[in-house]
Structure formats: structure tokens, C-alpha cells
Coordinates of N, CA, C and O in Angstrom, one line a residue:
M1 N 0.8 -1.2 0.0 CA 0.0 0.0 0.0 C 0.9 1.2 0.0 O 1.8 1.3 0.8
T2 N 0.6 2.2 -0.9 CA 1.4 3.4 -0.9 C 1.1 4.3 0.3 O 0.1 4.1 0.9
D3 N 2.0 5.2 0.5 CA 1.8 6.2 1.6 C 0.5 7.0 1.4 O -0.2 7.2 2.4
N4 N 0.2 7.4 0.2 CA -1.0 8.2 -0.1 C -2.2 7.4 0.1 O -3.2 7.8 0.6
T5 N -2.2 6.1 -0.3 CA -3.3 5.2 -0.1 C -3.6 5.0 1.4 O -4.7 5.0 1.8
Q6 N -2.5 4.8 2.1 CA -2.6 4.6 3.6 C -3.2 5.8 4.2 O -4.0 5.8 5.1
R7 N -2.7 7.0 3.8 CA -3.2 8.3 4.4 C -4.7 8.4 4.1 O -5.5 8.8 5.0
E8 N -5.1 8.1 2.9 CA -6.6 8.2 2.6 C -7.4 7.2 3.4 O -8.5 7.6 3.9
R9 N -6.9 6.1 3.6 CA -7.6 5.1 4.4 C -7.7 5.5 5.8 O -8.7 5.5 6.5
D10 N -6.5 6.0 6.4 CA -6.5 6.6 7.7 C -7.5 7.8 7.9 O -8.1 7.9 8.9
L11 N -7.5 8.6 6.8 CA -8.4 9.7 6.8 C -9.9 9.3 6.9 O -10.7 9.9 7.7
Q12 N -10.3 8.3 6.2 CA -11.6 7.8 6.2 C -11.9 7.2 7.6 O -13.0 7.5 8.2
I13 N -11.0 6.4 8.1 CA -11.2 5.9 9.5 C -11.3 7.0 10.5 O -12.1 7.0 11.4
Y14 N -10.4 8.0 10.4 CA -10.4 9.1 11.3 C -11.7 9.9 11.3 O -12.3 10.2 12.4
R15 N -12.2 10.1 10.1 CA -13.5 10.8 10.0 C -14.6 10.0 10.7 O -15.5 10.6 11.4
Q16 N -14.7 8.7 10.5 CA -15.7 7.9 11.1 C -15.5 7.8 12.6 O -16.5 8.0 13.4
L17 N -14.3 7.7 13.1 CA -14.1 7.7 14.6 C -14.4 9.0 15.2 O -15.0 9.1 16.3
L18 N -14.1 10.1 14.5 CA -14.4 11.5 14.9 C -16.0 11.6 15.1 O -16.4 12.2 16.1
H19 N -16.7 11.1 14.1 CA -18.1 11.1 14.2 C -18.6 10.3 15.4 O -19.5 10.8 16.1
L20 N -18.1 9.1 15.6 CA -18.5 8.3 16.7 C -18.2 9.0 18.0 O -19.0 9.0 18.9
W21 N -17.0 9.6 18.1 CA -16.6 10.3 19.3 C -17.5 11.5 19.6 O -18.0 11.7 20.7
Q22 N -17.9 12.3 18.6 CA -18.7 13.4 18.7 C -20.1 13.1 19.2 O -20.7 13.8 20.0
T23 N -20.7 12.0 18.6 CA -22.0 11.6 19.0 C -22.2 11.2 20.4 O -23.4 11.2 20.9
E24 N -21.2 10.8 21.1 CA -21.3 10.4 22.5 C -21.6 11.6 23.4 O -22.2 11.5 24.5
N25 N -21.1 12.9 23.0 CA -21.3 14.0 23.9 C -22.8 14.3 24.2 O -23.2 14.5 25.3
P26 N -23.7 14.4 23.2 CA -25.1 14.7 23.5 C -25.7 13.6 24.2 O -26.6 13.8 25.1
I27 N -25.3 12.4 24.0 CA -25.8 11.2 24.7 C -25.5 11.3 26.2 O -26.4 11.2 27.1
K28 N -24.3 11.7 26.5 CA -23.9 11.8 27.9 C -24.7 13.0 28.6 O -25.1 12.9 29.7
T29 N -24.8 14.1 27.9 CA -25.6 15.2 28.4 C -27.0 14.9 28.7 O -27.5 15.2 29.7
I30 N -27.7 14.2 27.7 CA -29.1 13.8 27.9 C -29.2 12.9 29.1 O -30.1 13.0 29.9
K31 N -28.3 11.9 29.2 CA -28.4 11.0 30.3 C -28.2 11.7 31.7 O -28.9 11.4 32.6
L32 N -27.3 12.7 31.7 CA -27.1 13.4 33.0 C -28.4 14.3 33.3 O -28.8 14.3 34.4
Q33 N -28.9 14.9 32.3 CA -30.1 15.7 32.5 C -31.3 14.8 33.0 O -32.0 15.3 33.9
F34 N -31.5 13.7 32.4 CA -32.5 12.8 32.9 C -32.3 12.3 34.3 O -33.2 12.1 35.1
L35 N -31.0 12.0 34.6 CA -30.7 11.7 36.0 C -31.1 12.7 36.9 O -31.7 12.5 38.0
L36 N -30.7 14.0 36.6 CA -31.1 15.1 37.5 C -32.6 15.3 37.6 O -33.1 15.5 38.7
A37 N -33.3 15.2 36.5 CA -34.7 15.4 36.5 C -35.4 14.3 37.3 O -36.3 14.5 38.1
S38 N -35.0 13.0 37.0 CA -35.7 11.9 37.7 C -35.4 12.0 39.2 O -36.3 11.7 40.0
N39 N -34.2 12.4 39.6 CA -33.9 12.5 41.1 C -34.7 13.7 41.7 O -35.2 13.6 42.8
A40 N -34.9 14.8 40.9 CA -35.7 15.9 41.4 C -37.2 15.4 41.6 O -37.8 15.8 42.6
L41 N -37.7 14.6 40.7 CA -39.1 14.1 40.8 C -39.2 13.2 42.0 O -40.1 13.3 42.8
L42 N -38.2 12.3 42.2 CA -38.2 11.3 43.3 C -38.2 12.1 44.6 O -38.9 11.8 45.6
L43 N -37.3 13.1 44.7 CA -37.2 13.9 45.9 C -38.5 14.6 46.2 O -39.0 14.7 47.3
G44 N -39.2 15.2 45.1 CA -40.5 15.8 45.3 C -41.5 14.9 45.8 O -42.3 15.2 46.7
F45 N -41.6 13.7 45.2 CA -42.5 12.6 45.7 C -42.3 12.3 47.1 O -43.2 12.1 47.9
M46 N -41.0 12.1 47.5 CA -40.7 11.8 48.8 C -41.2 12.9 49.8 O -41.7 12.5 50.8
Q47 N -40.9 14.1 49.5 CA -41.3 15.2 50.3 C -42.9 15.3 50.5 O -43.4 15.5 51.5
L48 N -43.5 15.1 49.3 CA -45.0 15.1 49.4 C -45.6 13.9 50.2 O -46.7 14.0 50.6
S49 N -44.8 12.8 50.3 CA -45.3 11.6 51.0 C -44.8 11.6 52.4 O -44.8 10.5 53.1
G50 N -44.3 12.7 52.9 CA -43.9 12.7 54.4 C -42.4 12.8 54.6 O -42.0 12.9 55.8
G51 N -41.6 12.8 53.6 CA -40.1 13.0 53.8 C -39.4 11.8 54.3 O -39.7 10.7 53.8
L52 N -38.5 11.9 55.2 CA -37.7 10.8 55.7 C -38.4 9.9 56.7 O -38.2 9.9 57.9
I53 N -39.3 9.1 56.2 CA -40.1 8.2 57.0 C -39.9 6.8 56.5 O -39.6 6.6 55.3
V54 N -40.2 5.8 57.3 CA -40.0 4.4 56.9 C -40.8 4.1 55.7 O -40.4 3.3 54.9
A55 N -42.0 4.6 55.7 CA -42.9 4.3 54.5 C -42.4 4.7 53.2 O -42.7 4.1 52.2
N56 N -41.4 5.6 53.2 CA -40.8 6.1 51.9 C -39.5 5.3 51.6 O -38.9 5.6 50.6
R57 N -39.1 4.3 52.4 CA -37.9 3.6 52.1 C -37.9 2.9 50.7 O -36.9 3.0 50.0
P58 N -39.0 2.3 50.3 CA -39.0 1.8 48.9 C -38.7 2.8 47.8 O -37.9 2.6 46.9
L59 N -39.2 4.0 48.0 CA -38.9 5.1 47.1 C -37.4 5.5 47.1 O -36.8 5.7 46.1
M60 N -36.9 5.5 48.3 CA -35.4 5.9 48.5 C -34.5 4.8 47.9 O -33.5 5.0 47.2
L61 N -34.9 3.5 48.2 CA -34.1 2.4 47.6 C -34.3 2.3 46.1 O -33.3 2.0 45.4
G62 N -35.4 2.7 45.6 CA -35.6 2.9 44.1 C -34.7 3.9 43.6 O -34.1 3.8 42.5
G63 N -34.6 5.1 44.3 CA -33.7 6.1 43.8 C -32.3 5.7 43.8 O -31.5 6.0 42.9
F64 N -31.9 4.9 44.8 CA -30.5 4.3 44.9 C -30.3 3.4 43.7 O -29.3 3.5 43.0
A65 N -31.2 2.5 43.4 CA -31.1 1.6 42.3 C -31.0 2.3 41.0 O -30.2 2.0 40.1
L66 N -31.9 3.3 40.8 CA -31.9 4.1 39.6 C -30.6 4.8 39.4 O -30.0 4.8 38.3
C67 N -30.0 5.4 40.4 CA -28.7 6.1 40.3 C -27.6 5.1 40.0 O -26.7 5.4 39.2
L68 N -27.6 3.9 40.5 CA -26.6 2.9 40.2 C -26.7 2.5 38.7 O -25.7 2.4 38.1
L69 N -27.9 2.3 38.3 CA -28.1 1.9 36.8 C -27.6 3.1 35.9 O -27.0 2.9 34.9
W70 N -27.9 4.3 36.3 CA -27.5 5.5 35.6 C -26.0 5.6 35.5 O -25.4 6.0 34.5
T71 N -25.4 5.3 36.6 CA -23.9 5.3 36.7 C -23.3 4.3 35.7 O -22.4 4.7 34.9
L72 N -23.9 3.1 35.6 CA -23.4 2.1 34.6 C -23.6 2.6 33.2 O -22.8 2.5 32.3
S73 N -24.8 3.2 33.0 CA -25.2 3.7 31.6 C -24.3 4.8 31.2 O -23.7 4.8 30.0
I74 N -24.1 5.8 32.0 CA -23.2 6.9 31.7 C -21.8 6.4 31.6 O -21.0 6.9 30.7
G75 N -21.4 5.5 32.5 CA -20.0 5.0 32.4 C -19.7 4.3 31.1 O -18.7 4.4 30.5
R76 N -20.7 3.5 30.6 CA -20.5 2.8 29.3 C -20.4 3.8 28.2 O -19.5 3.7 27.3
T77 N -21.2 4.9 28.2 CA -21.1 5.9 27.1 C -19.7 6.6 27.2 O -19.1 6.8 26.2
A78 N -19.3 6.9 28.4 CA -18.0 7.6 28.6 C -16.8 6.6 28.1 O -15.8 7.1 27.5
L79 N -17.0 5.3 28.4 CA -16.0 4.4 28.0 C -15.8 4.3 26.5 O -14.7 4.3 26.0
F80 N -17.0 4.2 25.8 CA -16.9 4.2 24.4 C -16.3 5.4 23.8 O -15.5 5.4 22.8
Q81 N -16.7 6.6 24.4 CA -16.1 7.8 23.9 C -14.6 7.8 24.1 O -13.8 8.3 23.2
K82 N -14.1 7.3 25.2 CA -12.7 7.2 25.5 C -12.0 6.3 24.5 O -10.9 6.6 24.0
A83 N -12.7 5.2 24.1 CA -12.1 4.2 23.2 C -12.0 4.9 21.8 O -11.0 4.7 21.1
W84 N -13.0 5.7 21.4 CA -12.9 6.4 20.1 C -11.7 7.4 20.1 O -11.0 7.5 19.2
K85 N -11.6 8.1 21.3 CA -10.5 9.1 21.4 C -9.1 8.4 21.3 O -8.2 9.0 20.7
I86 N -9.0 7.3 22.0 CA -7.7 6.6 22.0 C -7.3 6.2 20.5 O -6.2 6.4 20.1
R87 N -8.3 5.7 19.8 CA -8.1 5.3 18.4 C -7.8 6.6 17.5 O -6.9 6.5 16.7
L88 N -8.5 7.7 17.8 CA -8.2 8.9 17.1 C -6.8 9.4 17.3 O -6.0 9.8 16.4
D89 N -6.3 9.3 18.6 CA -5.0 9.7 19.0 C -3.9 8.8 18.3 O -2.9 9.3 17.9
E90 N -4.2 7.5 18.2 CA -3.3 6.6 17.5 C -3.0 7.0 16.1 O -1.9 7.1 15.6
I91 N -4.1 7.4 15.4 CA -4.0 7.8 14.0 C -3.3 9.1 13.9 O -2.5 9.3 13.0
S92 N -3.7 10.1 14.8 CA -3.1 11.4 14.7 C -1.6 11.4 14.9 O -0.9 12.3 14.3
R93 N -1.1 10.5 15.7 CA 0.3 10.4 15.9 C 1.1 10.0 14.7 O 2.3 10.3 14.5
R94 N 0.4 9.4 13.7 CA 1.1 9.0 12.5 C 1.3 10.2 11.6 O 2.1 10.1 10.6
Y95 N 0.5 11.3 11.8 CA 0.5 12.4 10.9 C 0.7 13.7 11.7 O -0.2 14.6 11.8
P96 N 1.8 13.9 12.4 CA 1.9 15.0 13.3 C 1.9 16.4 12.6 O 1.6 17.4 13.2
D97 N 2.3 16.4 11.3 CA 2.3 17.7 10.6 C 1.1 18.0 9.8 O 1.0 19.0 9.1
D98 N 0.1 17.1 9.8 CA -1.2 17.3 9.1 C -2.2 17.8 10.0 O -2.7 17.2 11.0
E99 N -2.7 19.1 9.8 CA -3.6 19.8 10.6 C -4.9 19.0 10.8 O -5.5 19.0 11.8
Y100 N -5.4 18.3 9.7 CA -6.6 17.6 9.8 C -6.6 16.6 10.9 O -7.5 16.4 11.7
F101 N -5.5 15.9 11.0 CA -5.4 14.8 12.0 C -5.1 15.4 13.4 O -5.1 14.6 14.4
Q102 N -4.9 16.7 13.5 CA -4.6 17.3 14.8 C -5.7 18.2 15.3 O -5.6 19.0 16.2
L103 N -6.9 18.0 14.7 CA -8.1 18.8 15.1 C -8.4 18.7 16.6 O -8.9 19.7 17.1
L104 N -8.2 17.6 17.2 CA -8.6 17.5 18.6 C -7.5 17.9 19.6 O -7.7 18.0 20.8
D105 N -6.4 18.3 19.1 CA -5.3 18.8 19.9 C -5.5 20.3 20.1 O -5.1 21.1 19.3
Q106 N -6.1 20.6 21.3 CA -6.4 22.0 21.6 C -5.5 22.7 22.6 O -5.9 23.7 23.2
R107 N -4.4 22.1 22.9 CA -3.6 22.6 24.0 C -3.2 24.0 23.8 O -3.3 24.8 24.7
H108 N -2.7 24.4 22.6 CA -2.3 25.7 22.4 C -3.5 26.7 22.5 O -3.3 27.8 23.1
A109 N -4.6 26.4 21.9 CA -5.8 27.3 22.0 C -6.3 27.4 23.4 O -6.6 28.5 23.8
L110 N -6.3 26.3 24.2 CA -6.8 26.3 25.5 C -5.9 27.2 26.4 O -6.3 27.8 27.3
A111 N -4.6 27.2 26.1 CA -3.6 27.9 26.9 C -3.9 29.4 26.8 O -3.5 30.2 27.7
Q112 N -4.6 29.9 25.7 CA -4.8 31.3 25.5 C -6.1 31.7 26.1 O -6.4 32.9 26.2
A113 N -6.9 30.8 26.6 CA -8.2 31.2 27.3 C -7.9 31.8 28.7 O -6.8 31.6 29.2
T114 N -8.9 32.6 29.2 CA -8.7 33.2 30.5 C -8.5 32.2 31.6 O -9.0 31.0 31.5
V115 N -7.9 32.5 32.6 CA -7.6 31.6 33.7 C -8.9 31.0 34.3 O -9.0 29.8 34.6
W116 N -9.8 31.9 34.6 CA -11.1 31.4 35.3 C -11.8 30.4 34.4 O -12.4 29.5 34.9
L117 N -11.8 30.7 33.1 CA -12.4 29.7 32.1 C -11.7 28.4 32.1 O -12.3 27.3 32.0
R118 N -10.3 28.5 32.1 CA -9.6 27.2 32.1 C -9.8 26.5 33.4 O -9.9 25.2 33.4
L119 N -10.0 27.2 34.5 CA -10.2 26.5 35.8 C -11.6 25.8 35.8 O -11.7 24.6 36.2
L120 N -12.6 26.5 35.4 CA -14.0 26.0 35.4 C -14.2 25.0 34.3 O -14.8 24.0 34.5
G121 N -13.7 25.3 33.2 CA -13.9 24.4 32.0 C -12.9 23.3 31.9 O -13.1 22.3 31.1
G122 N -11.9 23.3 32.8 CA -10.8 22.3 32.7 C -11.2 21.1 33.5 O -10.4 20.1 33.5
I123 N -12.3 21.1 34.3 CA -12.7 19.9 35.0 C -13.2 18.9 34.1 O -14.1 19.1 33.3
S124 N -12.6 17.7 34.1 CA -13.0 16.6 33.2 C -14.5 16.2 33.4 O -14.9 16.1 34.6
A125 N -15.2 16.0 32.4 CA -16.6 15.7 32.4 C -16.8 14.3 33.2 O -17.8 14.1 33.8
K126 N -15.8 13.5 33.1 CA -16.0 12.2 33.8 C -16.2 12.3 35.3 O -16.9 11.5 35.9
Y127 N -15.7 13.4 35.9 CA -15.8 13.6 37.3 C -17.3 13.9 37.7 O -17.8 13.3 38.6
Y128 N -17.9 14.7 36.9 CA -19.3 15.0 37.3 C -20.3 14.1 36.6 O -21.4 13.8 37.1
L129 N -19.9 13.6 35.5 CA -20.8 12.6 34.8 C -21.0 11.3 35.6 O -22.0 10.7 35.7
L130 N -19.9 10.9 36.2 CA -19.9 9.7 37.0 C -20.1 10.0 38.5 O -20.6 9.2 39.3
G131 N -19.6 11.1 38.9 CA -19.6 11.5 40.3 C -21.1 11.9 40.7 O -21.5 11.5 41.9
A132 N -21.8 12.5 39.9 CA -23.2 12.9 40.2 C -24.1 11.7 40.5 O -24.7 11.6 41.6
P133 N -24.1 10.7 39.6 CA -25.0 9.5 39.9 C -24.5 8.7 41.1 O -25.3 8.2 41.9
V134 N -23.2 8.6 41.3 CA -22.7 7.9 42.5 C -23.0 8.6 43.8 O -23.5 8.1 44.7
G135 N -22.8 10.0 43.7 CA -23.2 10.8 44.9 C -24.7 10.7 45.2 O -25.0 10.6 46.4
M136 N -25.5 10.8 44.2 CA -26.9 10.7 44.4 C -27.3 9.3 44.9 O -28.2 9.2 45.8
A137 N -26.7 8.3 44.4 CA -27.0 6.9 44.9 C -26.7 6.8 46.4 O -27.5 6.3 47.2
L138 N -25.5 7.4 46.8 CA -25.1 7.3 48.2 C -26.1 8.1 49.0 O -26.4 7.8 50.2
A139 N -26.6 9.3 48.5 CA -27.5 10.1 49.2 C -28.8 9.4 49.4 O -29.4 9.4 50.5
W140 N -29.3 8.7 48.4 CA -30.6 7.9 48.5 C -30.4 6.8 49.6 O -31.3 6.5 50.4
L141 N -29.2 6.1 49.5 CA -29.0 5.0 50.5 C -28.9 5.6 51.9 O -29.5 5.0 52.8
L142 N -28.2 6.7 52.1 CA -28.2 7.3 53.4 C -29.5 7.7 53.9 O -29.9 7.5 55.0
A143 N -30.4 8.2 53.0 CA -31.7 8.6 53.3 C -32.5 7.4 53.8 O -33.3 7.5 54.8
A144 N -32.4 6.3 53.1 CA -33.1 5.1 53.5 C -32.6 4.6 54.8 O -33.4 4.1 55.6
I145 N -31.3 4.7 55.1 CA -30.8 4.2 56.4 C -31.3 5.1 57.5 O -31.8 4.7 58.6
V146 N -31.3 6.4 57.3 CA -31.8 7.4 58.3 C -33.3 7.2 58.5 O -33.7 7.2 59.7
A147 N -34.0 7.0 57.5 CA -35.5 6.8 57.6 C -35.8 5.5 58.4 O -36.7 5.4 59.2
G148 N -34.9 4.5 58.2 CA -35.1 3.2 58.9 C -34.7 3.3 60.3 O -35.2 2.5 61.1
S149 N -33.9 4.2 60.7 CA -33.4 4.3 62.1 C -34.3 5.2 62.9 O -34.1 5.3 64.1
R150 N -35.3 5.8 62.3 CA -36.2 6.7 63.1 C -37.3 5.9 63.8 O -37.8 5.0 63.4

């Protein structure tokens, strides 16, 4: 295979991987929004039903289970996005001087952003995408324990 043929093949693969990588972002966002909305509804139902009382333990344990499932779902989406990114990086290393293959390398551009934006925007999504459902699951479990001890 000639160098040009290999480059064209890599370019096609890179485009497809880039598309796959990009499509995971809105999926993660929607999953997080539904997690937050469903937890808000569960919390509202719990409050309307008397709050931290033993009778609401099934609702609390349901919230715990829901958050655990959401953690797995969001984790799987994040894992596949990471897999696409690893493959994109592998291809881009073969063409360090080709701008098209360096589209995702934003180090220079990010360094020019304001400090406060780099601080707030520099937090990896994996921390809040996976931290939020884990934290909410633990909160529901703690609520069930507290309600049971009253």
C-alpha cells in the first residue's frame, strides 16, 4: 500500500471515529439531564409523601437503584467515547504535521483562554458525569438508612 493510499484510508477511518466520538457528547448530556430530572421528581414525591419516613424507604431504595443503573449507563457511554478518542490519537500520531489529524489537539488554543475559564472548564466531564450519579446513589442510600433508624 502506498503512503498516499494509507493516508486516505486513515483519513476515512479518522472521520468515522471522529463522528462516533462526537455523537457520544449529546448522549452523555441527555443521560445526565434525565438523571437530575428523575432525582428531582423522586425527591419531590418523597417530600409530598412525608419526607424521611420508613414508609418512603422503597422510594429511596428505588432512587438508589436508579442512580446505580444510571452510573453504569453513563459509564458505558464515557468508556466508548474514550475508546474512540484513543483510536483517534493513535491515527493522529502517524501524521503530526497534518492539521486535519490534529483537530482534537487544543492545548495551544486552551492555553490562551482566560484563567477562570480554564479552571472551570478544565474539570473533566468524567468527574461530574460519574460523580453525580454515584453521589446521588449514596444520598438515597443514606436517606433510606436514616429513615429506617427513626
